[in-house]
Short mmCIF file of C-alpha atoms and ligand atoms in Angstrom, two decimals:
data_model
loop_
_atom_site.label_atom_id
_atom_site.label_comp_id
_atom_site.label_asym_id
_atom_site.label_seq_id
_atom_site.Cartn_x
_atom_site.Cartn_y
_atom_site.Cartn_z
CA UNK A 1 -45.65 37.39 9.09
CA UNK A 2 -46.45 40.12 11.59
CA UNK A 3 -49.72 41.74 9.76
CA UNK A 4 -49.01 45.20 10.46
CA UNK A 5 -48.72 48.37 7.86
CA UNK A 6 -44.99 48.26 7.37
CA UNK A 7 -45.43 44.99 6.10
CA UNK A 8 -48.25 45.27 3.84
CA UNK A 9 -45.82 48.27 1.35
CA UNK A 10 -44.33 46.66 -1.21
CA UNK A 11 -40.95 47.60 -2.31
CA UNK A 12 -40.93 49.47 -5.40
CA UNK A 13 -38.09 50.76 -6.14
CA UNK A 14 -36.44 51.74 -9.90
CA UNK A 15 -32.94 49.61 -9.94
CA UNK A 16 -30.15 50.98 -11.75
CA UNK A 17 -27.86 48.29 -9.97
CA UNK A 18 -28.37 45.14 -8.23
CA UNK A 19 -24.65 44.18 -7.31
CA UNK A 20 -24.10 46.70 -5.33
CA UNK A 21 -27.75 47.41 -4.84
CA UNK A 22 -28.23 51.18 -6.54
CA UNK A 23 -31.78 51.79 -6.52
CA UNK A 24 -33.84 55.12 -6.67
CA UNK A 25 -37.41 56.21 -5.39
CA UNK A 26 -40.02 56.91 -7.67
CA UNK A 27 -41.16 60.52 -7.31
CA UNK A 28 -44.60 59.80 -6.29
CA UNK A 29 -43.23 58.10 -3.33
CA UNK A 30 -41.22 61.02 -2.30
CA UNK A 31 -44.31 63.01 -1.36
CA UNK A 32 -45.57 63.46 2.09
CA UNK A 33 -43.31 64.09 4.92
CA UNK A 34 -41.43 60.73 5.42
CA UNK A 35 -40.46 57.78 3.12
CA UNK A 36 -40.82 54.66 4.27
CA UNK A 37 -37.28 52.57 4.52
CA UNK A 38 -38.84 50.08 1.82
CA UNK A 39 -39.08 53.16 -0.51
CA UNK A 40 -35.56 54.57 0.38
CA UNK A 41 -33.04 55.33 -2.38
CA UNK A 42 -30.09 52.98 -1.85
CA UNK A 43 -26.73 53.44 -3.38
CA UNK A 44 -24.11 51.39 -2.39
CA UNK A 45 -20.36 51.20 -3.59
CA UNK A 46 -19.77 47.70 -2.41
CA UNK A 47 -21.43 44.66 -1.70
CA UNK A 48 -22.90 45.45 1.91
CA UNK A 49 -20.17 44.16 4.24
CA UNK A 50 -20.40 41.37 6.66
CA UNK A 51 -20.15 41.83 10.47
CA UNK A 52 -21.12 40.68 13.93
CA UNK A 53 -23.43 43.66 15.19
CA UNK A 54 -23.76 41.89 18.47
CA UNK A 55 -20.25 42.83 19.34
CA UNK A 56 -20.10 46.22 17.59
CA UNK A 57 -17.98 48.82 19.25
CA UNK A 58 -16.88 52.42 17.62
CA UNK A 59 -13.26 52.85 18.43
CA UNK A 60 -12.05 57.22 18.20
CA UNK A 61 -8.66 57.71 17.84
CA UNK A 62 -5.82 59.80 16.31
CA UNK A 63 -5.41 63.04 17.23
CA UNK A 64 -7.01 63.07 20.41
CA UNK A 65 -6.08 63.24 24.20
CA UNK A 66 -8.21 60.09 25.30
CA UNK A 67 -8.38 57.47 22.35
CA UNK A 68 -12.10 55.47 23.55
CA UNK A 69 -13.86 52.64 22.55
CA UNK A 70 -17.77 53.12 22.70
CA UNK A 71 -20.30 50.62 23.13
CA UNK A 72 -23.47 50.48 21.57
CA UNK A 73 -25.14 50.60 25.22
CA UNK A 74 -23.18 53.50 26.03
CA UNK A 75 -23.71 55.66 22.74
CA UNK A 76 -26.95 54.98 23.48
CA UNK A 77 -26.89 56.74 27.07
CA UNK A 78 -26.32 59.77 25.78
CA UNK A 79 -28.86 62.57 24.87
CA UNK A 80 -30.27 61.51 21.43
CA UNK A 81 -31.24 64.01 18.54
CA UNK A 82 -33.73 63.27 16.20
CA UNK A 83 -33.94 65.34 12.86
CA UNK A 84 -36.29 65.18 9.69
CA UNK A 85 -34.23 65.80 7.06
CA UNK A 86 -33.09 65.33 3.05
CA UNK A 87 -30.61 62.56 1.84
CA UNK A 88 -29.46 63.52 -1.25
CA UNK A 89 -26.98 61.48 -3.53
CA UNK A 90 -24.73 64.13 -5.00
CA UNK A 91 -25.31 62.15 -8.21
CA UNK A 92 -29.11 62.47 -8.22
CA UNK A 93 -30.85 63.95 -11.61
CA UNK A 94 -27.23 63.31 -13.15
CA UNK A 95 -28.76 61.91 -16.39
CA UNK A 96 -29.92 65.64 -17.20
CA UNK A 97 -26.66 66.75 -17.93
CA UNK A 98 -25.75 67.81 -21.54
CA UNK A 99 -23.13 66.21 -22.67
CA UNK A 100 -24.28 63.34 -20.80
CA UNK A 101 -21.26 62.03 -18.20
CA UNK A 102 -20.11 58.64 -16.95
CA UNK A 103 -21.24 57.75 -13.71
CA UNK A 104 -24.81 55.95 -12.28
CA UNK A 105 -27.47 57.80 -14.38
CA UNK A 106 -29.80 58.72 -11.65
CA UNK A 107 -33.35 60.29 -12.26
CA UNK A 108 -34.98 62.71 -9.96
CA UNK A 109 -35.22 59.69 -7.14
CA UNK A 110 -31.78 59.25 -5.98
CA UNK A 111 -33.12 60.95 -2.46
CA UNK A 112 -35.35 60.46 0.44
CA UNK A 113 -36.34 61.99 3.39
CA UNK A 114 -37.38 60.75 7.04
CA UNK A 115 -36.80 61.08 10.34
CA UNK A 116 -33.10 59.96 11.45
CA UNK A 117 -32.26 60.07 15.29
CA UNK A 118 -29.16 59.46 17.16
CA UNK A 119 -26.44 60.83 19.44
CA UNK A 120 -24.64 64.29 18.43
CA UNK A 121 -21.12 63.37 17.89
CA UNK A 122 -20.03 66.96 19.25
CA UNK A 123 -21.04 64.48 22.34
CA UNK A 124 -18.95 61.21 21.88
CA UNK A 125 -16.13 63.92 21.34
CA UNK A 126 -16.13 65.47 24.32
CA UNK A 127 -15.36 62.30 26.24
CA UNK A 128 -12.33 62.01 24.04
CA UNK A 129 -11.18 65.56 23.78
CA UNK A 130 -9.23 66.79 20.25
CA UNK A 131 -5.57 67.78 20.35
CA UNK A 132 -5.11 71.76 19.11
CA UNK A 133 -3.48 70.32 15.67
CA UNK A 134 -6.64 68.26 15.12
CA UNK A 135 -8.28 68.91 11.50
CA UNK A 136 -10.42 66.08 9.84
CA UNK A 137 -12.22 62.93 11.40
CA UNK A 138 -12.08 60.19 9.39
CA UNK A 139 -15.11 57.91 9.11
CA UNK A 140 -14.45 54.71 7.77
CA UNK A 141 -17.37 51.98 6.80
CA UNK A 142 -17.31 48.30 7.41
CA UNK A 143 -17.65 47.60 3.48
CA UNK A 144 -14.71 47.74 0.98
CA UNK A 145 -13.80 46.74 -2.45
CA UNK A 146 -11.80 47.47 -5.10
CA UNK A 147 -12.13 50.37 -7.29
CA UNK A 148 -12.76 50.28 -10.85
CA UNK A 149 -9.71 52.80 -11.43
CA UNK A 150 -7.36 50.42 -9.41
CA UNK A 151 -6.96 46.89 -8.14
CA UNK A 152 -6.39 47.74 -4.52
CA UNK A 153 -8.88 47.77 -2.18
CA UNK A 154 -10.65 50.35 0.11
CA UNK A 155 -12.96 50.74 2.80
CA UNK A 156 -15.70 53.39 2.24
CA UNK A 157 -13.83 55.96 3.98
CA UNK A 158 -14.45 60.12 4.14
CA UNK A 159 -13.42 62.86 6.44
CA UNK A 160 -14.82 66.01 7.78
CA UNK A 161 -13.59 68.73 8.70
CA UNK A 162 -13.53 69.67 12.86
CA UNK A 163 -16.38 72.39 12.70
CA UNK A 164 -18.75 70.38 10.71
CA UNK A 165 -18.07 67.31 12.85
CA UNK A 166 -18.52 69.49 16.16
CA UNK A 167 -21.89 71.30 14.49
CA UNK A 168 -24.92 69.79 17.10
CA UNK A 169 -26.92 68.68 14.20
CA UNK A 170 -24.12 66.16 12.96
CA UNK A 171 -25.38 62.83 14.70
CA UNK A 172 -24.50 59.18 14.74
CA UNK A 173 -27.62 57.82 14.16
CA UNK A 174 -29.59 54.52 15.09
CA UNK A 175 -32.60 55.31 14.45
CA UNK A 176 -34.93 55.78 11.34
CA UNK A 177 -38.63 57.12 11.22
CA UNK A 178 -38.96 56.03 14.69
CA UNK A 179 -37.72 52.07 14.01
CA UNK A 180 -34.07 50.54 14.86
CA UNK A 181 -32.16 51.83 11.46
CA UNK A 182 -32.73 49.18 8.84
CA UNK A 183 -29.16 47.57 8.03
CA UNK A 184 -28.87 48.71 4.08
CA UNK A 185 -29.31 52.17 5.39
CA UNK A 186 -26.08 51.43 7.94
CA UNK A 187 -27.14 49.84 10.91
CA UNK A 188 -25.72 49.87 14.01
CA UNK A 189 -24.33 53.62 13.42
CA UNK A 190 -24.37 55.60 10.87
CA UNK A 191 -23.50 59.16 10.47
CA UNK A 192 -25.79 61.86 9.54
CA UNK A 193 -24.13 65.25 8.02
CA UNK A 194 -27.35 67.62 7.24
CA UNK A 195 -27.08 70.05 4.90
CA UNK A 196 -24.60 68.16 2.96
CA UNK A 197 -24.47 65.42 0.10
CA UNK A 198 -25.46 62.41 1.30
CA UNK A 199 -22.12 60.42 0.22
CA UNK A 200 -20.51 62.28 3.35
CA UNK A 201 -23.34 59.79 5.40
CA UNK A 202 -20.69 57.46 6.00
CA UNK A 203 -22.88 53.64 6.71
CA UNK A 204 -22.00 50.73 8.99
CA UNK A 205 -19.20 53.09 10.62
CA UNK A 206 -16.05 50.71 12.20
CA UNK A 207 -13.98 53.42 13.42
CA UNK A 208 -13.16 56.87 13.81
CA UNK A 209 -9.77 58.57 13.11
CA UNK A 210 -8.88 62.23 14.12
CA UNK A 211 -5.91 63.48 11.87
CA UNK A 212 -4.07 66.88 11.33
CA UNK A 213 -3.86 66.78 7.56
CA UNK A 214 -6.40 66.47 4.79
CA UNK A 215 -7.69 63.59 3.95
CA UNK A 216 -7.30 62.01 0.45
CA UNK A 217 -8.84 59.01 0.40
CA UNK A 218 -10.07 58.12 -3.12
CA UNK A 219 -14.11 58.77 -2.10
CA UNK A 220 -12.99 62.44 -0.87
CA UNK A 221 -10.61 63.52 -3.39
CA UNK A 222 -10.81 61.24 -6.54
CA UNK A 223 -14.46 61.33 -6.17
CA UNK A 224 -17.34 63.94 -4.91
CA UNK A 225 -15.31 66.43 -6.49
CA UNK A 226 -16.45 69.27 -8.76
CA UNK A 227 -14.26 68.99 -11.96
CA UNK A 228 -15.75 71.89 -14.41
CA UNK A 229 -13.26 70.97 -17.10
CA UNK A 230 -12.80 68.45 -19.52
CA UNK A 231 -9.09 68.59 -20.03
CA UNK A 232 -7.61 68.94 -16.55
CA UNK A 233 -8.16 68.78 -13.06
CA UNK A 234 -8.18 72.75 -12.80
CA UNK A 235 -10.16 74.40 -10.17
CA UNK A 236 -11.11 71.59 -8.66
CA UNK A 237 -13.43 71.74 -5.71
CA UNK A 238 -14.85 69.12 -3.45
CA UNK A 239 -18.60 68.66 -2.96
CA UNK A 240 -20.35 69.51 0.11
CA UNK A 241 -23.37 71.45 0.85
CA UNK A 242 -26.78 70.26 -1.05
CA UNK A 243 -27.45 72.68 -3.60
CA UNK A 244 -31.44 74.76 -3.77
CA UNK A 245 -33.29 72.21 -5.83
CA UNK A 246 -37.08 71.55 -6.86
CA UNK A 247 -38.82 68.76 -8.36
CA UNK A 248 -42.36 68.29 -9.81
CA UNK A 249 -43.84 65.42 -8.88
CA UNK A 250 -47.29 66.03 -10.22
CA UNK A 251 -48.41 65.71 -13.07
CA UNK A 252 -46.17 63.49 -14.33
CA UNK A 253 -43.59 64.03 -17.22
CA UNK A 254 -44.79 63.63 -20.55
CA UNK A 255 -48.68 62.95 -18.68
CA UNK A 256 -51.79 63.88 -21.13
CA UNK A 257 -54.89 65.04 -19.35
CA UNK A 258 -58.37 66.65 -20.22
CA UNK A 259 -59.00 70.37 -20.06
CA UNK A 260 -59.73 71.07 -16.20
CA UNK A 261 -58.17 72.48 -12.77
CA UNK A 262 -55.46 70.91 -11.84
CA UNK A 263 -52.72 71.21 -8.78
CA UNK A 264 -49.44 70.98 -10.03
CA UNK A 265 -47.25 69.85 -6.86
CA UNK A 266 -43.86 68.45 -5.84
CA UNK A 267 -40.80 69.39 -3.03
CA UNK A 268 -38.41 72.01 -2.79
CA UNK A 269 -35.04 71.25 -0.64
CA UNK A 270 -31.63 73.36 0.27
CA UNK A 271 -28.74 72.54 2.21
CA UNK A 272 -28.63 76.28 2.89
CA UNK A 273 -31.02 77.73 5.07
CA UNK A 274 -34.73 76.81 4.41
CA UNK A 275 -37.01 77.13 1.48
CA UNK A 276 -38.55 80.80 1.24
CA UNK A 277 -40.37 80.81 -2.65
CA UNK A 278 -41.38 78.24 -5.79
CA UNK A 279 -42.17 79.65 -8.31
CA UNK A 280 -43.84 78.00 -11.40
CA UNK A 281 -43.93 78.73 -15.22
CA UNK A 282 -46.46 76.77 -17.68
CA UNK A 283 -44.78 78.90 -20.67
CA UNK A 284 -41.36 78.11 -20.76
CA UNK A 285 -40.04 80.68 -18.10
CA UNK A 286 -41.72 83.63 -19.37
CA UNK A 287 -44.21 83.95 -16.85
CA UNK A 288 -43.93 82.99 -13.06
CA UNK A 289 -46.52 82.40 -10.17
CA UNK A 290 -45.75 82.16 -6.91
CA UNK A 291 -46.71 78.32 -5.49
CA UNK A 292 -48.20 77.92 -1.84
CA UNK A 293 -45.66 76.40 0.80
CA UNK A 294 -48.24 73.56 1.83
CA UNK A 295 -45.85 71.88 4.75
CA UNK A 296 -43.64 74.27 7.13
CA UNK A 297 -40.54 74.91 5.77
CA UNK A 298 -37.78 73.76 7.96
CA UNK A 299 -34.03 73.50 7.86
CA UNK A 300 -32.91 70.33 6.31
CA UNK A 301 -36.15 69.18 5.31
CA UNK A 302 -38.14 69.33 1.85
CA UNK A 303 -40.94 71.75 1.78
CA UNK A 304 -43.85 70.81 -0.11
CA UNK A 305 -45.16 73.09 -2.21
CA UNK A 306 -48.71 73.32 -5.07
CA UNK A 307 -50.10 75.51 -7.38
CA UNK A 308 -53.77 75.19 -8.77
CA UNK A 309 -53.68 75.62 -12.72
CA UNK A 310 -56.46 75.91 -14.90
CA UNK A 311 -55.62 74.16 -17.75
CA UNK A 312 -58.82 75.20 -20.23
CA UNK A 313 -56.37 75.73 -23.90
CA UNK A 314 -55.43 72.18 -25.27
CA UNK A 315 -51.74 72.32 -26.21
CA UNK A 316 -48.16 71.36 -25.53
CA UNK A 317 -47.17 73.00 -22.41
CA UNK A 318 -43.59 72.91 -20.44
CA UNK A 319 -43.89 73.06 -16.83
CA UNK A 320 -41.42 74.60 -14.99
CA UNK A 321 -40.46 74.76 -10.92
CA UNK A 322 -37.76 77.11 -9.44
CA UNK A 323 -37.22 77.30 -5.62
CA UNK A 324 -35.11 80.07 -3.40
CA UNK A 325 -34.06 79.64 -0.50
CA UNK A 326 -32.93 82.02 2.38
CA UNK A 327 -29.42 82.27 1.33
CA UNK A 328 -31.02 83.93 -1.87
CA UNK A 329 -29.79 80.87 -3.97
CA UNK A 330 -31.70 80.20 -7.01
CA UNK A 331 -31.88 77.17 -9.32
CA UNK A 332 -30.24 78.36 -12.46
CA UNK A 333 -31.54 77.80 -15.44
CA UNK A 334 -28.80 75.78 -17.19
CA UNK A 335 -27.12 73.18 -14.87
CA UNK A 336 -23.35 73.15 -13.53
CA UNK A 337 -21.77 71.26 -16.21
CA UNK A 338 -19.16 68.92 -14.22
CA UNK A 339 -17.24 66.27 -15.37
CA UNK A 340 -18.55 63.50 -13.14
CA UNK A 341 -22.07 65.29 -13.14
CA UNK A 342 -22.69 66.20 -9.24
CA UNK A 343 -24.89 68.46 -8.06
CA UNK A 344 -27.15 69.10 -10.65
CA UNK A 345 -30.04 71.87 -9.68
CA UNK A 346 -31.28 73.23 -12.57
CA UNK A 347 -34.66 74.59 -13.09
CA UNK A 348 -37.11 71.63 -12.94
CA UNK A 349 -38.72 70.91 -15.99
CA UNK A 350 -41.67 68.71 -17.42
CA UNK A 351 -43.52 68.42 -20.55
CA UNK A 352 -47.70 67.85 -20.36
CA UNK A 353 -50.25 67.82 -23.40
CA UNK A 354 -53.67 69.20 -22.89
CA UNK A 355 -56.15 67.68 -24.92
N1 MTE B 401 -21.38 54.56 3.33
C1 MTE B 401 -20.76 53.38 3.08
N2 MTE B 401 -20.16 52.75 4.10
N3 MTE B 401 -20.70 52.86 1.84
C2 MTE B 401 -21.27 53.50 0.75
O1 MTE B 401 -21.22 52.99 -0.37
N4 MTE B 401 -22.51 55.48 -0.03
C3 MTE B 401 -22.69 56.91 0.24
C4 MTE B 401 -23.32 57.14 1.59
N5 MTE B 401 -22.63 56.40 2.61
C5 MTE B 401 -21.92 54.75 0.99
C6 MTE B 401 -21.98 55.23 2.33
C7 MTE B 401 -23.50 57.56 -0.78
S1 MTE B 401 -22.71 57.99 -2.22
C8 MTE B 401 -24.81 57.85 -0.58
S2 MTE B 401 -25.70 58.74 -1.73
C9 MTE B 401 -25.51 57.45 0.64
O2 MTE B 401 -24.67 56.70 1.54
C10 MTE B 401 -26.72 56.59 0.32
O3 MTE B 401 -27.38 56.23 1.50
P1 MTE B 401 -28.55 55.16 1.47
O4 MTE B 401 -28.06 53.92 0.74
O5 MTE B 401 -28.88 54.92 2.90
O6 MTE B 401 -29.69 55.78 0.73
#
């Protein structure tokens, strides 16, 4: 085997699900600027699907004036984009929610970040033009199974809508942290929606379909949606952008340590502008301090972010993170209660003892 660093990281990875492979990152490993794809969260609804690559195409059509198949040579012709940015499963920290809710309970590692590159689909679209009653694109995967609220079957399918689709940073990507995109993570193509929940990151994509309605396919509007009641369906909205969010990655939950200095670290992300404070409490939110912005902060990326605390009075002490970001959202302080627990940012939270 080729001796070379890639090789030499062992997968280590905390599995929630082997069949399909559900698997989250260990904190620790989400620090610097780029995970490697052995570290990589994976969540997967379906057994990953079977198909030739060596005759992939990616047929668009529907609602458009020239319906076009692309080749892999061609898509990659075009200008390619490469952005560092967050994948977040909309499901990530959901066993924090009180009452607990059905669903994979994810810790604080259903997310990674690295560098994804590919072609902007704004491009691909261009060569096929959209009709003026165009709304959605349809993006549906190679893998499919059936669901455990039905027996039919379904591909992984979601839409979105025409402005997102036609925003520059939206990519089909091929590319991860500088390597061909490893095939768990959707290799030959897939897409890349930043700013948003990563379930809209449709993998292994087999074909594009413009329509002029709404889509409801069941992973669009049976799942990723907010339900805030019990009862009924109610106000019902569907998830999209990644909500302001901070985790502490050091120390560790529930860690004991000496009396002594220590830096208290971890990330801060968005899916809403960039990262502008973290603030930090070691009393239970009484008191804040204002933690140094160690890596740039940049849009669709995780800012890192430490705070050096003397820790000289043994004790019990809560540790708590809160980011803002330029939209002037702020992690509440009590999470968004939701039936099938999405999007949970509430203020970070650890416990230490100081002894
Ligand atoms: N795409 C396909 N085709 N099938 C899937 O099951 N899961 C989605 C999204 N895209 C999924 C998919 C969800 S819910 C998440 S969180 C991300 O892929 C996970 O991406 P990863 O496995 O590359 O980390």
């Amino acid at each position: 085997m080729e001796n070379s660093p890639r090789n030499t990281v062992r997968p280590y990875l905390i599995t929630k699900k082997l069949v399909p492979e559900n698997q989250e990152t260990p904190i620790h490993f989400q620090n610097g600027d780029i995970v490697n794809e052995k570290l990589f969260f994976r969540r997967n609804h379906f057994h990953y699907p079977k198909f030739t690559s060596s005759f992939y195409l990616l047929p668009i059509e529907g609602f458009v004036y020239t319906p076009k198949v692309f080749s892999l040579q061609e898509i990659y012709s075009f200008p390619a984009k490469a952005i560092r940015l967050v994948l977040e499963c909309s499901g990530n920290k959901r066993e924090l929610f009180e009452p607990n809710v059905f669903g994979e309970q994810w810790g604080k590692g259903a997310m990674s970040q690295g560098i994804w590159k590919g072609v902007s689909l704004r491009s691909l679209l261009q060569y096929t033009g959209l009709l003026d009653t165009a709304k959605e694109i349809v993006f549906e995967g190679y893998d499919y199974g059936a669901r455990s609220d039905s027996n039919q079957f379904h591909h992984f399918s979601r839409s979105l809508p025409i402005e997102k689709a036609l925003d520059p940073d939206t990519i089909l990507d091929y590319e991860y942290n500088h390597h061909p995109l490893p095939f768990k993570h959707g290799f030959p193509l897939r897409l890349i929606v930043p700013g948003w929940y990563a379930m809209a990151s449709v993998k292994w994509i087999k074909k594009m379909i413009v329509i002029d309605q709404e889509f409801k396919g069941p992973f669009q509007a049976v799942d990723y949606v907010y339900y805030p009641n019990t009862e009924n369906d109610h106000q019902k909205t569907l998830v999209t952008s990644i909500h302001v969010n901070s985790t502490i990655q050091s120390p560790l939950n529930m860690q004991t340590l000496n009396t002594g200095v220590y830096e208290i670290n971890g990330i801060a992300w968005t899916g809403t502008g960039q990262i502008t404070t973290v603030e930090i409490s070691m009393d239970e939110g009484l008191t804040w301090h204002t933690c140094e912005l160690v890596s740039s902060s940049e849009k669709y990326a995780w800012v890192r972010w430490k705070y050096i605390w003397d820790a000289h009075k043994k004790g019990e002490y809560t540790i708590k993170s809160k980011a803002t970001d330029s939209f002037g959202n702020i992690q509440p302080l009590d999470p968004i209660w939701n039936r099938k627990g999405y999007g949970y940012n509430a203020i970070d939270s650890i416990k230490v003892k100081i002894e």
